XYZ file of C-alpha atoms in Angstrom:
477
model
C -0.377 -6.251 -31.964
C -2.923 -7.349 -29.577
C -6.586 -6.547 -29.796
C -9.131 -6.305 -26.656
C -12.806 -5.930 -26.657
C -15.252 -6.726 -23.980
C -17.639 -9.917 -23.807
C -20.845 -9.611 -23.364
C -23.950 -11.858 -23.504
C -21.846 -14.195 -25.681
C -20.377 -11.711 -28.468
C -17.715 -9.769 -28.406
C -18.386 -5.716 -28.253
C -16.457 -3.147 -29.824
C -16.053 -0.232 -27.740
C -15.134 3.575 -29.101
C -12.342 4.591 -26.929
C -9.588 2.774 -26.835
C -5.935 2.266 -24.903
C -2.764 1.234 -25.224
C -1.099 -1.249 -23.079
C 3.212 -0.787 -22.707
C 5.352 -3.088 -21.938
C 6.741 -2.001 -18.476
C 10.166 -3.952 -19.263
C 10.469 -2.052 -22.394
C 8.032 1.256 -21.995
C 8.442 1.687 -26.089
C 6.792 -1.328 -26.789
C 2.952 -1.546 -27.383
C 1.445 -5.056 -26.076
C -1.672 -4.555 -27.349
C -4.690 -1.853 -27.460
C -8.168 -2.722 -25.305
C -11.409 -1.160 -26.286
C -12.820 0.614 -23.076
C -16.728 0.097 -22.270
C -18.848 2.643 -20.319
C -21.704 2.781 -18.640
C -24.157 1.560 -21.350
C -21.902 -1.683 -22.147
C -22.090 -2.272 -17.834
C -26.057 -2.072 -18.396
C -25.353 -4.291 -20.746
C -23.452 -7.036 -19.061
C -25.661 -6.781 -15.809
C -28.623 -7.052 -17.868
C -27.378 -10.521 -19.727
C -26.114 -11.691 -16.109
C -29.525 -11.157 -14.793
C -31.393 -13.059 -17.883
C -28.698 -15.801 -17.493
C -28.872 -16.348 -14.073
C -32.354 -18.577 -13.612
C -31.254 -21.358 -16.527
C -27.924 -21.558 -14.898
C -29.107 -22.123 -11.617
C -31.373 -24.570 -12.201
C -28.283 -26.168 -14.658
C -27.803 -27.848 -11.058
C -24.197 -28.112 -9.800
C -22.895 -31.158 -11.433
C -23.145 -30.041 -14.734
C -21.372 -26.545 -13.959
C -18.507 -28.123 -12.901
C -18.265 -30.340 -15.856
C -18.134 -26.935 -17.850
C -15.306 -25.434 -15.498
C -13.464 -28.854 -15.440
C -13.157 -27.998 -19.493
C -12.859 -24.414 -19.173
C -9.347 -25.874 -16.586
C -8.555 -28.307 -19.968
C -8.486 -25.021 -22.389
C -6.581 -23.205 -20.383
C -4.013 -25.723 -19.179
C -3.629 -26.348 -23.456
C -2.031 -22.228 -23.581
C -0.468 -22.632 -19.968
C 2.640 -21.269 -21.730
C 0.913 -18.516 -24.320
C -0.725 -16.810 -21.463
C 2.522 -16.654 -18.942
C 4.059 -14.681 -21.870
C 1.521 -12.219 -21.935
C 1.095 -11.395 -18.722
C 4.981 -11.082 -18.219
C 4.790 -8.725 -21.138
C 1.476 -6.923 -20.043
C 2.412 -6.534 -16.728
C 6.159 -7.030 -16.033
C 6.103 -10.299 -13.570
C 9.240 -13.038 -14.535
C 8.024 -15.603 -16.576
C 8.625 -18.487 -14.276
C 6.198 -16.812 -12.175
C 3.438 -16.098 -14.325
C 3.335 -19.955 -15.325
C 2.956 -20.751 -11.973
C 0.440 -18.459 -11.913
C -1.702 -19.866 -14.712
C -1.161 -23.606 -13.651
C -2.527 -22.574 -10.656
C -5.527 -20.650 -12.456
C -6.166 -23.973 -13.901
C -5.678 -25.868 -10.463
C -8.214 -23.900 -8.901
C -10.996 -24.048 -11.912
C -10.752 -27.862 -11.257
C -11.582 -27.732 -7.504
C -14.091 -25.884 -8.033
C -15.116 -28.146 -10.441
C -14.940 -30.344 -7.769
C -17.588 -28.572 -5.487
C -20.376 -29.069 -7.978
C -20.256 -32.864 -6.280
C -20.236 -31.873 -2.810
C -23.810 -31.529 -0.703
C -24.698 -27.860 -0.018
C -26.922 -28.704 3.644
C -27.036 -29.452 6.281
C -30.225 -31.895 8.084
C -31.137 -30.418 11.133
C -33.676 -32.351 14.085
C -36.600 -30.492 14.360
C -38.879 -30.903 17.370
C -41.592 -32.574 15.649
C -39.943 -36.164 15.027
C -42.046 -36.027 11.765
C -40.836 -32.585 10.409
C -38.026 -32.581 7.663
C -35.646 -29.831 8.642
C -32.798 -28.141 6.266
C -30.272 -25.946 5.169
C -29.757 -25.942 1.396
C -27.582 -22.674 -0.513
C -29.059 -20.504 -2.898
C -26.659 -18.503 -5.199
C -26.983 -14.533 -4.902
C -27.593 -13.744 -8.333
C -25.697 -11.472 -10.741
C -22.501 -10.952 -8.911
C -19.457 -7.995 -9.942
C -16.062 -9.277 -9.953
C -12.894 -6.481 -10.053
C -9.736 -7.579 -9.963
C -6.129 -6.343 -9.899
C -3.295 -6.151 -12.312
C -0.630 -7.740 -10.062
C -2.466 -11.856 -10.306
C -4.152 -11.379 -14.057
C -4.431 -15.353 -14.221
C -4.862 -16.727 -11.017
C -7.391 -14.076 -9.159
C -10.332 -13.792 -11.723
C -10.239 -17.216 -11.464
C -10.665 -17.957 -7.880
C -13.388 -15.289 -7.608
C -15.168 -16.310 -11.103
C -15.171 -20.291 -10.626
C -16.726 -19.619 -7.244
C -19.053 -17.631 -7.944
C -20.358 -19.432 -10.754
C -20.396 -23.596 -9.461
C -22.900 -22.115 -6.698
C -25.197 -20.885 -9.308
C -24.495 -17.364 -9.624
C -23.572 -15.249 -12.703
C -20.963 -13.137 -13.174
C -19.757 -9.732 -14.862
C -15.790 -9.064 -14.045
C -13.998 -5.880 -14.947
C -10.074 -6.850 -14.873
C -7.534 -3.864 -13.876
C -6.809 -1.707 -16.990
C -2.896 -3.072 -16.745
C -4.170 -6.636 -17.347
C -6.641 -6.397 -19.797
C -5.540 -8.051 -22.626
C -4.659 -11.535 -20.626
C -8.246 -11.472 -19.165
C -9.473 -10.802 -23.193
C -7.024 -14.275 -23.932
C -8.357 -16.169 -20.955
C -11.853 -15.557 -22.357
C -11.272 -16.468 -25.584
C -10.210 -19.646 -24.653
C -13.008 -20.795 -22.234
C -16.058 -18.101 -22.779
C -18.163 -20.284 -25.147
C -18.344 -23.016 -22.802
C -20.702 -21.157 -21.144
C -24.123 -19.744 -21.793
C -24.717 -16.301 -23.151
C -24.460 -14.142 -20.054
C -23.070 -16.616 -17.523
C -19.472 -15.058 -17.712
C -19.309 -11.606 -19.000
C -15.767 -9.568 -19.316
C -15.981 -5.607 -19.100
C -13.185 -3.837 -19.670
C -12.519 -0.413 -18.677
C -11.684 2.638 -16.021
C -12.419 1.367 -11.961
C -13.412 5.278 -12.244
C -16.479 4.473 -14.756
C -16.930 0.816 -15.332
C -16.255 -0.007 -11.706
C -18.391 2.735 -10.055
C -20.897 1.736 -13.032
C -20.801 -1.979 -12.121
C -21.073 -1.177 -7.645
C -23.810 1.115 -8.347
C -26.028 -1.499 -10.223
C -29.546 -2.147 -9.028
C -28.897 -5.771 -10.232
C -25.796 -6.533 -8.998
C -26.710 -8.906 -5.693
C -22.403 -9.064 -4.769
C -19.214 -7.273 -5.297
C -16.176 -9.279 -4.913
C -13.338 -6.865 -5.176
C -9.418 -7.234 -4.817
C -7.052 -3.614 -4.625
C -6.257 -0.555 -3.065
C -8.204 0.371 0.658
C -9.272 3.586 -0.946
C -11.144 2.003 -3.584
C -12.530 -1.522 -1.390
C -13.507 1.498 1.461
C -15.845 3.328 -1.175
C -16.850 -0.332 -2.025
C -18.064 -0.840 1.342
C -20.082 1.702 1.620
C -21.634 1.571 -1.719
C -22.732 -2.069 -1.101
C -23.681 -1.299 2.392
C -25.643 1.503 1.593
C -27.488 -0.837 -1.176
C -28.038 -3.609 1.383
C -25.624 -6.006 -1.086
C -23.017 -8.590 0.075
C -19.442 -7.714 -0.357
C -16.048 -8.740 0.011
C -13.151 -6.889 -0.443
C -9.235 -7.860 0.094
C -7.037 -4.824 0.136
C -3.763 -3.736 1.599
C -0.822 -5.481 3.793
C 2.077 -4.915 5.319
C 3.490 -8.316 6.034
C 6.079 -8.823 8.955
C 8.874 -11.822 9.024
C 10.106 -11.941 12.799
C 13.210 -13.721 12.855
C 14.199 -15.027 16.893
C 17.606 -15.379 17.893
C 17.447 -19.573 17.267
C 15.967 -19.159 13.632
C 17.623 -20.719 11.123
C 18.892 -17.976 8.940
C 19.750 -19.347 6.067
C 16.073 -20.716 5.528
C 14.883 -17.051 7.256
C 16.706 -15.111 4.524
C 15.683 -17.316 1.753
C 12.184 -16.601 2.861
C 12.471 -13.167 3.464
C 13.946 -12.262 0.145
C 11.322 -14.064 -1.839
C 8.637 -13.136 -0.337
C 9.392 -9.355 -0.490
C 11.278 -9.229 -4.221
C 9.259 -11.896 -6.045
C 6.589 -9.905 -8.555
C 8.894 -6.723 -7.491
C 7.237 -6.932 -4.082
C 3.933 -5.969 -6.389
C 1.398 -8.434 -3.951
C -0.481 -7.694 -0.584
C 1.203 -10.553 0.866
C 4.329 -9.626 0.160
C 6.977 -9.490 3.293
C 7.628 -5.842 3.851
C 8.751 -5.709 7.155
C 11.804 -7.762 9.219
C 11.808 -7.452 13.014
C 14.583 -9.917 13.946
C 15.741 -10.214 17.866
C 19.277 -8.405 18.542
C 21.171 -11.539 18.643
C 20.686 -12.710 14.752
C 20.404 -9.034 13.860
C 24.061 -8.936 12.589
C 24.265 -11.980 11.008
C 21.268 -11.683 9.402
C 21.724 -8.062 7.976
C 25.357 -9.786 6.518
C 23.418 -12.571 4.702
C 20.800 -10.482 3.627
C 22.899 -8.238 1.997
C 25.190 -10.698 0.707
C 22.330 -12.451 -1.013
C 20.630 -9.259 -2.028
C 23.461 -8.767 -4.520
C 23.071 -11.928 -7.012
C 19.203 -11.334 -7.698
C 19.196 -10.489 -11.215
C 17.077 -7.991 -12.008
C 16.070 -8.048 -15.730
C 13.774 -8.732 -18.682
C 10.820 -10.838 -17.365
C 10.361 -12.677 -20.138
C 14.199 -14.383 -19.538
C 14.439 -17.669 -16.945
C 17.214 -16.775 -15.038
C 15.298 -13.471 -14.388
C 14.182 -13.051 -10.383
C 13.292 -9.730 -10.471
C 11.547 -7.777 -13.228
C 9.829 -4.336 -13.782
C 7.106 -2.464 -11.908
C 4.095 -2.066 -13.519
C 3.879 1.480 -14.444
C 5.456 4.407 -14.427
C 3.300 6.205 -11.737
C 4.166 2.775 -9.121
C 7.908 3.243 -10.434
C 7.873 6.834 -9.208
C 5.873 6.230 -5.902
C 8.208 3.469 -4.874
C 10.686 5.933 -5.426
C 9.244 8.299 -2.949
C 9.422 5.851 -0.748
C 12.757 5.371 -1.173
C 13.610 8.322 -0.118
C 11.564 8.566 2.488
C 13.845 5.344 3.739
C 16.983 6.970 3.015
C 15.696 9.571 5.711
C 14.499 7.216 8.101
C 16.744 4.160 8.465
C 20.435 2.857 7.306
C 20.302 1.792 3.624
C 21.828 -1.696 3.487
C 21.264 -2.863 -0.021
C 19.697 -0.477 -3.083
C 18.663 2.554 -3.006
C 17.139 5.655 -5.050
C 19.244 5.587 -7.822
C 18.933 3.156 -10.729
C 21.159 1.936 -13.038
C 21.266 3.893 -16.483
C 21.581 0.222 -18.011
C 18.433 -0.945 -17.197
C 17.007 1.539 -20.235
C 13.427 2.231 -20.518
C 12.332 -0.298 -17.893
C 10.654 0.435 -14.804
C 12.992 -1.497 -12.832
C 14.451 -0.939 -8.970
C 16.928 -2.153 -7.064
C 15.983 -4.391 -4.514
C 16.134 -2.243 -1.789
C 17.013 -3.317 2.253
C 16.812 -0.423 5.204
C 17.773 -1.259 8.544
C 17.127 0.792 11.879
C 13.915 2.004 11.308
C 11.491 3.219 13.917
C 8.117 0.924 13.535
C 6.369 4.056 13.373
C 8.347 5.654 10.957
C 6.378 5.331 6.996
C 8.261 2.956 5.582
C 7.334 0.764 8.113
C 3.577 2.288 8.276
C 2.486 1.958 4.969
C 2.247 0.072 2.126
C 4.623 0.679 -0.468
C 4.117 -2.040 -2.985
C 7.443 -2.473 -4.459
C 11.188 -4.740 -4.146
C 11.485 -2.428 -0.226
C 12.279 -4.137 3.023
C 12.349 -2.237 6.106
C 14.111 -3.825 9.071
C 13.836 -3.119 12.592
C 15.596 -4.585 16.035
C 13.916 -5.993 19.217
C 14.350 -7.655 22.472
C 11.548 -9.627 23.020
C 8.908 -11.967 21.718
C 6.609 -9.366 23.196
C 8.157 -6.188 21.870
C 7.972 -8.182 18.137
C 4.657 -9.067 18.468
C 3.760 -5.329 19.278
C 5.568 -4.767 16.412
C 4.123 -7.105 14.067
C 0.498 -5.242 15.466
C 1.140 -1.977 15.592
C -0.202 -1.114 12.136
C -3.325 -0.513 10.867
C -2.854 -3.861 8.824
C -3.514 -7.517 9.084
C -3.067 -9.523 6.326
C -0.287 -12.000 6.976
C 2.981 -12.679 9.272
C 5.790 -15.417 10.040
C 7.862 -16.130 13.101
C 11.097 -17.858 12.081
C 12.192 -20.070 15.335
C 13.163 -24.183 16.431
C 10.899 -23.125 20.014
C 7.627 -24.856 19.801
C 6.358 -22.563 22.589
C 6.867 -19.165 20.451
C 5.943 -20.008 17.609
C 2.532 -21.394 19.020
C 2.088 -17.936 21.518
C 3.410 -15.747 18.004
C 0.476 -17.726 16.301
C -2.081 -16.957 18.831
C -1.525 -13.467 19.841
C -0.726 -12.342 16.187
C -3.421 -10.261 14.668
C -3.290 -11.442 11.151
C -5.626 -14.175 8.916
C -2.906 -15.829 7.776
C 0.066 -16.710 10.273
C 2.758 -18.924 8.975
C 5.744 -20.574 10.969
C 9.043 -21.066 8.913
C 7.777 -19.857 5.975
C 7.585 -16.710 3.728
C 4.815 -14.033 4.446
C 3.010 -14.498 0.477
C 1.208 -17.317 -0.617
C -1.667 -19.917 0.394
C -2.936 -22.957 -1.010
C -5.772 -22.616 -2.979
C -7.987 -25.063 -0.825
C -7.209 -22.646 2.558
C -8.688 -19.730 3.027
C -7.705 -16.355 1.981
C -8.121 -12.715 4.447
C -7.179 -10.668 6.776
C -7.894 -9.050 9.538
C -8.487 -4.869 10.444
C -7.870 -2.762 7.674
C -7.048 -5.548 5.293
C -10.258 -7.153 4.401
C -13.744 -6.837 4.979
C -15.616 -9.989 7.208
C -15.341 -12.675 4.473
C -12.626 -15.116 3.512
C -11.776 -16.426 -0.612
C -10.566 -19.280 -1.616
C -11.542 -22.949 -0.858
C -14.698 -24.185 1.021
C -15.329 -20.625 2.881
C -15.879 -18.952 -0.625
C -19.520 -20.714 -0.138
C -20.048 -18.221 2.290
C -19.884 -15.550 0.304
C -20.975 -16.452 -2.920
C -24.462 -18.069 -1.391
C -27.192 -17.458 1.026
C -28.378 -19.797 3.477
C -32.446 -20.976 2.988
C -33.751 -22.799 6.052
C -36.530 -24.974 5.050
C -38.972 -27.469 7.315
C -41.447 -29.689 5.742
C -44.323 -30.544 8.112
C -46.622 -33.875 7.089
């Protein structure tokens, strides 16, 4: 069995209470057990961050990325060890979970990258014989909390970040996925200086809150729930610190009446059962123009019915467990709640007495529903697809709108003209022709818009935004 401790100015600390993580594909099963820090191991952590932070800025940029380009080498070596564990710790099919890591190990390599690129800008000053610049200065000790549904991938493409632009870093991973963060740091932690990279592990309701809260902290980069990243804001607004938080979804596929449907359905279906729908980008929503309607309900069904559901930790598997057993029982609610308000078409409420002590659903596909209705409202976070008919590029796009959402959509279509008006007038930040609703390239940004994110983008060059300030300077002779 597994064992988790926090990491903290370069050691390892034991914590008193401690947790069990289950295997949701087999609840019986213990993964591991995580020792659970509280506030005094957060003082702790911010503390060594702040000591850290001066000798790693001035480490200068070049020689950061050297150390991420080797912590990228260390963890491409268990590429395979750490897909295993966080299909077992969390529940997400194998095949995905190595993507997942390669691309953890993808993105600590262009960041590695940045540490060559120039950080300024040379601006003309009206004195021919002034120097006038931009440069970037780092922020300082910056929190990191992430979620349980990307264990490999997200720390890293907040962490690397954060720390080739000279800032340090304390991350608390979710309590579901603390034992792969424990194995990630194990591999690449000593690379860096004591208190560069520090791991806290622990409750959002006490580390978290603990970590915002910090006089010290100077950012909080934050991926889950709006309840949570709203309390966020308002903390770190309220402190005068920079923050960014990327929340919920609730991701529309419009399908027009010249779509391709085979590629449409293919698209749909992935994005909404891959990771058991368990991902803010995941496509939740199908508004599809009455004349492919039919068709496309057929095929959707049809295909519906040969995704294996199953052990995550088997290839052939496409869709594996929830995480928990409190997500297994609230995307059950909302199953009923769909069973109520639209035609079931594929799934359902009841699950399979097979599927033993698993938290595993059907994938599930409801047409007729009202956009207004809650399964089309609200975020449900699970294998759920909620389907709706219009007339109109303009009634879809209302559609696509009309929630308090705006994270990402797609337009399946061969007319150059709507899918360039569905790009414009959707109010999403990431808009996608032909194409599934989840998923970006790592050197793209990542947001949304409304209720989705805060005013800050992740991922490639626009994480400089974030994770520095801008210095003007001008040198007179």
């Amino acid at each position: 069995m597994l064992e988790g401790a926090s990491y903290i100015d370069g050691t390892w600390a034991a914590s008193g209470e401690r947790q069990e993580i289950h295997n949701p594909a087999e609840w019986d099963e213990v993964v591991g057990v995580v020792g659970l820090a509280g506030s005094g191991e957060v003082n702790a952590a911010v503390s060594a961050a702040r000591r850290a932070f001066g000798s790693w800025h001035q480490l200068g940029p070049v020689a950061r990325g050297n150390l991420l380009f080797q912590a990228a080498s260390r963890i491409e070596s268990s590429v395979d060890e750490l897909a295993q564990l966080a299909s077992r710790e969390m529940g997400k099919p194998i095949g995905e979970t190595r993507g997942e890591a390669l691309r953890a190990v993808a993105i600590l390599r262009y960041y590695a990258g940045e540490g060559m690129r120039g950080l300024g800008d040379v601006i003309p000053a009206s004195n021919a014989r002034t120097l006038q610049y931009t440069t970037r200065v780092p922020l300082g000790p910056v929190a990191i909390i992430t979620p349980w549904n990307f264990p490999l991938a997200i720390p890293m493409w907040k962490m690397a970040p954060a720390l080739i632009y000279g800032n340090t870093v304390v991350v608390k991973p979710a309590e579901w996925s603390s034992l792969t963060a424990v194995r990630m740091w194990q591999l690449m932690a000593d690379l860096f200086p004591p208190g560069v990279a520090n791991l806290v592990l622990g409750l959002g309701s006490t580390v978290g809150e603990a970590l915002i809260q910090h006089p010290d902290i100077r950012g909080i980069s934050f991926t889950g729930s709006v309840a949570v990243g709203s309390h966020i804001a308002d903390v770190a607004t309220r402190r005068g610190v920079k923050y960014q938080t990327e929340m919920g979804g609730k991701n529309a596929v419009v399908v027009s009446e010249d779509a391709d449907l085979d590629r449409a359905v293919n698209a749909i279906i992935s994005g909404a059962m891959r990771s058991a729908g368990q991902k803010c980008t995941a496509t939740s929503r199908v508004i599809v123009f009455e004349a492919a309607h039919d068709a496309l309900m057929s095929r959707m069904r049809e295909q519906l019915a040969t995704i294996k559901v199953g052990n995550p930790l088997d290839p052939d598997t496409y869709l594996g467990p929830v995480v928990s057993e409190a997500q297994y029982q609230k995307v059950l609610k909302y199953i009923e709640i769909g069973e109520q308000e639209g035609r079931l078409v594929a799934g359902g409420s009841l699950q399979p007495a097979n599927w033993g002590r698993g938290f595993y659903i059907q994938p599930t596909l409801f047409d007729q529903v009202e956009p207004e209705s809650r399964i089309a409202q609200e975020e449900i976070f699970g294998p759920v697809v909620a389907a709706m008919t219009v007339r109109s590029l303009d009634e879809a796009i209302s559609v696509v709108n009309g929630i308090p959402y705006g994270l990402s959509a797609s337009i399946f279509t061969r007319n150059l003209k709507t899918a360039l008006d569905f790009v414009e007038r959707a109010e999403v930040g990431l808009v996608r022709v032909n194409d599934e609703t989840a998923g970006v390239e790592l050197q793209a940004p990542f947001g949304g818009m409304k209720g989705s994110s805060s005013h800050s983008r992740e991922q490639g060059r626009a994480a400089i935004e974030f994770y520095t300030d801008v210095k003007t300077v001008a040198i007179c002779p």
